[in-house]
Amino acid sequence: MLALGVFPAFGGSRAAPIRLYIHFQQDPPDAVLESIQEELSDIMVPAGMEFEWRSLSKTLGNEVSVELAVIHFKGTCNAADLSPTEGYPGPLGWTHMSDGEILPFSDINCDGIRLFLQRDLLRVPEPNRAALYGHAIARVLAHELYHILAKTTKHGAWGVGKPAYSVQELLSNKFHFDKKQCDLLRAHQAHMASMSGVTGQ
Ligand SMILES: [Zn+2]
């Protein structure tokens, strides 16, 4: 009876939400965090994926999840105090690997994304900057989650699965996965849903 009761949400063909354990080096303003969460969900809905956000520091260590990813947001994740200078931002995000295996650990370079976008962010009205910056972070995060969840180091030619982004893409109204990457994520979700259906314990 207990085994039946443990994973009631996994019935049918729907996979459980993917748990994101997050850690911010510096706490972001609410406006940025909300914008990241909204945009990530917007990008991932066509792939059939839902996420649960948990703080890594508040994790009890006894939580079990079918699927999870640990995300470290590095640097200052806010859109205040921007300057019009340009600089080389380096990689905007990366996912850890070991012996050729993709690990569910990603770093998001908030400072790099800020540096990359700041000149253009300064041209938009101040009240809109946090949301735009949050969207850009979500796009980089979605890219790293794609590597983890589709279990691939390969990139797409278009959309969020591209190996590099322009400032315009990060700040555009809509920037989503190409159909091919979306299908890969969907296939993975369907596989996870069928696995959790059989396990049941
Ligand atoms: Zn990549």
GROMACS .gro file of C-alpha atoms and ligand atoms in nm:
model
  202
    1MET     CA    1   0.000   0.000   0.000
    2LEU     CA    2   0.280   0.238   0.087
    3ALA     CA    3   0.446   0.190  -0.249
    4LEU     CA    4   0.123   0.283  -0.420
    5GLY     CA    5   0.088   0.591  -0.208
    6VAL     CA    6   0.438   0.726  -0.250
    7PHE     CA    7   0.424   0.847  -0.608
    8PRO     CA    8   0.055   0.912  -0.678
    9ALA     CA    9   0.137   1.204  -0.903
   10PHE     CA   10   0.332   0.980  -1.140
   11GLY     CA   11   0.024   0.794  -1.267
   12GLY     CA   12  -0.059   0.812  -1.636
   13SER     CA   13   0.198   0.930  -1.883
   14ARG     CA   14   0.295   1.252  -1.716
   15ALA     CA   15   0.644   1.285  -1.574
   16ALA     CA   16   0.693   1.445  -1.234
   17PRO     CA   17   0.816   1.803  -1.220
   18ILE     CA   18   1.190   1.832  -1.240
   19ARG     CA   19   1.332   1.969  -0.921
   20LEU     CA   20   1.579   2.255  -0.948
   21TYR     CA   21   1.796   2.306  -0.644
   22ILE     CA   22   1.918   2.659  -0.673
   23HIS     CA   23   2.184   2.864  -0.506
   24PHE     CA   24   2.245   3.233  -0.564
   25GLN     CA   25   2.585   3.371  -0.473
   26GLN     CA   26   2.396   3.694  -0.403
   27ASP     CA   27   2.020   3.696  -0.361
   28PRO     CA   28   1.853   3.848  -0.668
   29PRO     CA   29   1.571   4.104  -0.647
   30ASP     CA   30   1.225   3.942  -0.659
   31ALA     CA   31   1.156   4.100  -0.999
   32VAL     CA   32   1.456   3.920  -1.152
   33LEU     CA   33   1.378   3.584  -0.989
   34GLU     CA   34   1.013   3.597  -1.094
   35SER     CA   35   1.113   3.685  -1.448
   36ILE     CA   36   1.360   3.392  -1.463
   37GLN     CA   37   1.094   3.149  -1.339
   38GLU     CA   38   0.823   3.276  -1.576
   39GLU     CA   39   1.045   3.270  -1.882
   40LEU     CA   40   1.189   2.924  -1.804
   41SER     CA   41   0.841   2.784  -1.773
   42ASP     CA   42   0.739   2.958  -2.097
   43ILE     CA   43   1.036   2.806  -2.283
   44MET     CA   44   0.986   2.458  -2.137
   45VAL     CA   45   0.608   2.421  -2.169
   46PRO     CA   46   0.631   2.314  -2.538
   47ALA     CA   47   0.877   2.044  -2.423
   48GLY     CA   48   0.623   1.922  -2.167
   49MET     CA   49   0.847   2.008  -1.872
   50GLU     CA   50   0.758   2.155  -1.538
   51PHE     CA   51   0.994   2.262  -1.265
   52GLU     CA   52   0.990   2.291  -0.888
   53TRP     CA   53   1.231   2.545  -0.749
   54ARG     CA   54   1.402   2.465  -0.420
   55SER     CA   55   1.670   2.651  -0.232
   56LEU     CA   56   1.985   2.442  -0.210
   57SER     CA   57   2.070   2.584   0.133
   58LYS     CA   58   1.733   2.479   0.277
   59THR     CA   59   1.752   2.125   0.144
   60LEU     CA   60   1.722   1.865   0.415
   61GLY     CA   61   1.926   1.605   0.228
   62ASN     CA   62   1.652   1.342   0.254
   63GLU     CA   63   1.444   1.456  -0.040
   64VAL     CA   64   1.409   1.213  -0.325
   65SER     CA   65   1.329   1.313  -0.677
   66VAL     CA   66   1.318   1.120  -1.001
   67GLU     CA   67   1.502   1.398  -1.170
   68LEU     CA   68   1.684   1.702  -1.049
   69ALA     CA   69   1.940   1.958  -1.142
   70VAL     CA   70   2.155   2.176  -0.919
   71ILE     CA   71   2.199   2.532  -1.041
   72HIS     CA   72   2.452   2.781  -0.909
   73PHE     CA   73   2.392   3.142  -1.008
   74LYS     CA   74   2.732   3.312  -0.996
   75GLY     CA   75   2.793   3.679  -0.929
   76THR     CA   76   2.540   3.958  -0.903
   77CYS     CA   77   2.202   3.863  -1.051
   78ASN     CA   78   2.048   4.206  -1.072
   79ALA     CA   79   2.003   4.473  -1.332
   80ALA     CA   80   2.093   4.770  -1.111
   81ASP     CA   81   2.413   4.978  -1.131
   82LEU     CA   82   2.483   4.896  -1.496
   83SER     CA   83   2.755   5.079  -1.680
   84PRO     CA   84   2.783   5.144  -2.055
   85THR     CA   85   3.120   4.970  -2.086
   86GLU     CA   86   3.176   4.664  -2.298
   87GLY     CA   87   3.376   4.363  -2.192
   88TYR     CA   88   3.430   4.001  -2.277
   89PRO     CA   89   3.173   3.810  -2.073
   90GLY     CA   90   3.319   3.461  -2.118
   91PRO     CA   91   3.077   3.166  -2.118
   92LEU     CA   92   2.731   3.268  -1.998
   93GLY     CA   93   2.661   2.927  -1.850
   94TRP     CA   94   2.811   2.582  -1.834
   95THR     CA   95   2.725   2.230  -1.727
   96HIS     CA   96   2.967   2.000  -1.552
   97MET     CA   97   3.092   1.675  -1.703
   98SER     CA   98   3.285   1.379  -1.572
   99ASP     CA   99   3.436   1.103  -1.791
  100GLY     CA  100   3.225   1.217  -2.084
  101GLU     CA  101   2.902   1.202  -1.880
  102ILE     CA  102   2.689   1.511  -1.838
  103LEU     CA  103   2.629   1.581  -1.469
  104PRO     CA  104   2.314   1.758  -1.345
  105PHE     CA  105   2.515   2.058  -1.222
  106SER     CA  106   2.510   2.389  -1.403
  107ASP     CA  107   2.658   2.729  -1.335
  108ILE     CA  108   2.491   3.043  -1.465
  109ASN     CA  109   2.724   3.340  -1.504
  110CYS     CA  110   2.503   3.628  -1.388
  111ASP     CA  111   2.797   3.872  -1.401
  112GLY     CA  112   2.880   3.766  -1.757
  113ILE     CA  113   2.519   3.802  -1.872
  114ARG     CA  114   2.508   4.148  -1.713
  115LEU     CA  115   2.833   4.251  -1.882
  116PHE     CA  116   2.711   4.115  -2.217
  117LEU     CA  117   2.377   4.299  -2.203
  118GLN     CA  118   2.439   4.611  -1.999
  119ARG     CA  119   2.496   4.857  -2.285
  120ASP     CA  120   2.167   4.755  -2.443
  121LEU     CA  121   1.980   4.726  -2.112
  122LEU     CA  122   2.073   5.087  -2.038
  123ARG     CA  123   1.879   5.189  -2.350
  124VAL     CA  124   1.549   5.049  -2.216
  125PRO     CA  125   1.347   5.223  -1.944
  126GLU     CA  126   1.480   5.137  -1.600
  127PRO     CA  127   1.160   4.966  -1.475
  128ASN     CA  128   1.178   4.711  -1.761
  129ARG     CA  129   1.539   4.606  -1.708
  130ALA     CA  130   1.490   4.347  -1.434
  131ALA     CA  131   1.235   4.151  -1.640
  132LEU     CA  132   1.449   4.160  -1.956
  133TYR     CA  133   1.759   4.057  -1.765
  134GLY     CA  134   1.562   3.776  -1.597
  135HIS     CA  135   1.443   3.650  -1.935
  136ALA     CA  136   1.803   3.642  -2.060
  137ILE     CA  137   1.914   3.441  -1.754
  138ALA     CA  138   1.624   3.198  -1.809
  139ARG     CA  139   1.734   3.143  -2.170
  140VAL     CA  140   2.088   3.056  -2.061
  141LEU     CA  141   1.944   2.832  -1.788
  142ALA     CA  142   1.711   2.658  -2.036
  143HIS     CA  143   2.014   2.593  -2.259
  144GLU     CA  144   2.205   2.423  -1.977
  145LEU     CA  145   1.897   2.225  -1.870
  146TYR     CA  146   1.867   2.106  -2.228
  147HIS     CA  147   2.216   1.952  -2.207
  148ILE     CA  148   2.125   1.783  -1.878
  149LEU     CA  149   1.774   1.665  -1.964
  150ALA     CA  150   1.826   1.565  -2.327
  151LYS     CA  151   2.163   1.416  -2.217
  152THR     CA  152   2.352   1.561  -2.508
  153THR     CA  153   2.651   1.788  -2.564
  154LYS     CA  154   2.524   1.869  -2.914
  155HIS     CA  155   2.377   2.203  -3.015
  156GLY     CA  156   2.104   2.310  -3.251
  157ALA     CA  157   2.124   2.557  -3.539
  158TRP     CA  158   1.839   2.775  -3.410
  159GLY     CA  159   1.680   2.893  -3.089
  160VAL     CA  160   1.779   2.830  -2.727
  161GLY     CA  161   1.979   2.518  -2.832
  162LYS     CA  162   2.230   2.729  -3.030
  163PRO     CA  163   2.591   2.722  -2.906
  164ALA     CA  164   2.612   3.104  -2.878
  165TYR     CA  165   2.362   3.386  -2.847
  166SER     CA  166   2.358   3.745  -2.964
  167VAL     CA  167   2.252   4.031  -2.739
  168GLN     CA  168   1.943   4.071  -2.959
  169GLU     CA  169   1.842   3.707  -2.906
  170LEU     CA  170   1.879   3.732  -2.530
  171LEU     CA  171   1.674   4.052  -2.518
  172SER     CA  172   1.413   3.960  -2.781
  173ASN     CA  173   1.046   3.923  -2.695
  174LYS     CA  174   1.047   3.556  -2.774
  175PHE     CA  175   1.338   3.313  -2.796
  176HIS     CA  176   1.248   2.946  -2.768
  177PHE     CA  177   1.381   2.602  -2.856
  178ASP     CA  178   1.379   2.490  -3.216
  179LYS     CA  179   1.142   2.199  -3.287
  180LYS     CA  180   1.428   1.947  -3.301
  181GLN     CA  181   1.556   2.031  -2.951
  182CYS     CA  182   1.200   2.048  -2.825
  183ASP     CA  183   1.131   1.698  -2.961
  184LEU     CA  184   1.446   1.563  -2.794
  185LEU     CA  185   1.331   1.705  -2.460
  186ARG     CA  186   0.982   1.564  -2.512
  187ALA     CA  187   1.117   1.218  -2.593
  188HIS     CA  188   1.319   1.229  -2.275
  189GLN     CA  189   1.015   1.337  -2.073
  190ALA     CA  190   0.806   1.053  -2.218
  191HIS     CA  191   1.083   0.809  -2.126
  192MET     CA  192   1.095   0.942  -1.767
  193ALA     CA  193   0.716   0.921  -1.738
  194SER     CA  194   0.715   0.556  -1.846
  195MET     CA  195   1.003   0.476  -1.607
  196SER     CA  196   0.827   0.629  -1.309
  197GLY     CA  197   0.512   0.441  -1.406
  198VAL     CA  198   0.687   0.107  -1.376
  199THR     CA  199   0.902   0.175  -1.073
  200GLY     CA  200   0.631   0.265  -0.825
  201GLN     CA  201   0.860   0.248  -0.522
  202ZN      ZN  202   2.568   2.434  -2.486
   0.00000   0.00000   0.00000
